[in-house]
Amino acid sequence: MSLPAIRALLVDDEVLARLALRQALESHPDVTVVGECGNAGEAMQAAEALKPDLMFLDIRMPGLDGFKLLRELQPGVLPMVVFATAYGQHALRAFDANALDYLLKPIDQDRFDRTMARVKRHWRGMHASPGAGAPASPGRERWLQRLSVHVGEHIRVVAVDEIDWIGAEGNYVRIHAK
């Protein structure tokens, strides 16, 4: 199955930053830049009109910043997001906003290519047909049947149908089973 090109919108108040993104994208022919915006207001209109698949988004811009722009966009309009900014201190907040990645300016091509690999994996996942990778033989379940779980220094195999519930506990997961 051939995937459609990824339609990208570049949002940055600096013309040179948008140019750097455009140049970095030249080595990715499966990505088409559908628009460029210099502020969040333009980006909001462009996102609704162009319906891009991917948005490269600066954080600090006049008016609305990148995070406020994401909150203002309608859920059906929200594309995949990669923040491209000069400020490293916003990375955790970016991932909380469901960004796929976080690039620091000036753009490093190797780092950019790793970002694009992540974007393309996500894009393929979005376009995978239901049941892709499901077992071909009839009668076999296509869902996970067992989990391997670290318990102290040991690994225990837990049948999924024995799990009552799973809860998050800080950086860990607690599985409640029979």
CSV table of C-alpha atoms in Angstrom, one decimal, residues 10-26 36-38 56 58 84-86 104-108 112:
chain,number,residue,atom,x,y,z
A,10,LEU,CA,5.5,25.4,9.0
A,11,VAL,CA,4.7,27.9,11.8
A,12,ASP,CA,7.4,30.2,13.0
A,13,ASP,CA,7.6,34.0,13.3
A,14,GLU,CA,11.2,33.9,11.9
A,15,VAL,CA,11.5,33.7,8.2
A,16,LEU,CA,15.0,32.1,8.4
A,17,ALA,CA,13.7,29.4,10.8
A,18,ARG,CA,11.0,28.5,8.3
A,19,LEU,CA,13.6,28.4,5.5
A,20,ALA,CA,15.8,26.1,7.6
A,21,LEU,CA,12.9,23.7,8.1
A,22,ARG,CA,12.1,23.8,4.4
A,23,GLN,CA,15.7,23.0,3.6
A,24,ALA,CA,15.8,20.2,6.1
A,25,LEU,CA,12.7,18.7,4.5
A,26,GLU,CA,14.3,18.7,1.0
A,36,GLU,CA,4.0,28.7,6.1
A,37,CYS,CA,2.7,31.0,8.8
A,38,GLY,CA,4.4,33.7,10.8
A,56,PHE,CA,6.3,22.2,12.7
A,58,ASP,CA,7.6,27.3,17.2
A,84,ALA,CA,11.0,23.5,16.6
A,85,THR,CA,12.3,26.1,19.0
A,86,ALA,CA,15.4,27.7,20.5
A,104,LEU,CA,16.2,22.7,19.0
A,105,LYS,CA,17.3,25.5,16.7
A,106,PRO,CA,19.6,25.7,14.8
A,107,ILE,CA,18.3,22.6,13.1
A,108,ASP,CA,20.8,19.7,12.9
A,112,PHE,CA,15.9,16.3,12.0
